[in-house]
Amino acid sequence: MTGDGPRTFVDVGAGDGYYPVSLLAKGFCEQAVAFEATETGRMAIARNAELNQVSKALRALGAAEGDFAAQLQSLGLDGARTVVLMDVEGAEFQLLNASALHQLKGAFIAVELHDRYGRVDASARQRLVDSLSANWTVEVVRDRARDWSPLNELTAWHDLDRAVLLSEGRKIIGEWLFARPGSAPT
């Protein structure tokens, strides 16, 4: 990594650590933090980091919960040099409160939204967007059809197999919230 690019990648809901390990291995960040609730996931993260020789630059922590702002503060993040990826099945609306957003000020934030699954208050999305809008430009992007034609490795596959390859098996079309530092012009 060179210049003023991201220094730290924070993955909240890290699973097996695919993103933090890959970004470290490719030199896209200097350090990474992986919040993962399951012991199995944290063990996979540690193993993947070891296999990719990035263990020293990666911290695998437990679930992001309770006072997430305090967890973030303890990391000593430079918001302007931090990228956050969050996929926590609806907990994003509790975790990204005013205190946490203060700790993340200046960071690029990407969140998979889970407010349409019936487990979250219907107004949660608008409250999150409103909270972010003071310091970030917010965009919500809806998943769309994928173009497989450039992937020569998949040309012999059946249409259904190609579709299943990247499917999450959800009933609802996925949506992502992207928060870019700097408020939207008025």
mmCIF file of N, CA and C in Angstrom, residues 11 47 76 85 90 185:
data_model
loop_
_atom_site.group_PDB
_atom_site.id
_atom_site.type_symbol
_atom_site.label_atom_id
_atom_site.label_comp_id
_atom_site.label_asym_id
_atom_site.label_seq_id
_atom_site.Cartn_x
_atom_site.Cartn_y
_atom_site.Cartn_z
ATOM 1 N N ASP A 11 -13.736 -5.419 9.229
ATOM 2 C CA ASP A 11 -14.796 -6.285 8.729
ATOM 3 C C ASP A 11 -15.654 -6.711 9.915
ATOM 4 N N ARG A 47 -6.556 -19.239 10.822
ATOM 5 C CA ARG A 47 -5.923 -20.207 9.917
ATOM 6 C C ARG A 47 -5.669 -19.583 8.545
ATOM 7 N N GLY A 76 -7.995 2.585 18.099
ATOM 8 C CA GLY A 76 -7.222 3.763 17.717
ATOM 9 C C GLY A 76 -7.225 4.016 16.222
ATOM 10 N N LEU A 85 -16.470 -2.692 6.381
ATOM 11 C CA LEU A 85 -17.448 -3.555 5.726
ATOM 12 C C LEU A 85 -18.275 -4.199 6.831
ATOM 13 N N GLY A 90 -28.869 -7.410 10.399
ATOM 14 C CA GLY A 90 -29.823 -6.543 11.078
ATOM 15 C C GLY A 90 -29.256 -5.794 12.258
ATOM 16 N N PRO A 185 -23.805 17.563 -1.125
ATOM 17 C CA PRO A 185 -24.048 18.997 -1.318
ATOM 18 C C PRO A 185 -25.549 19.297 -1.197
#
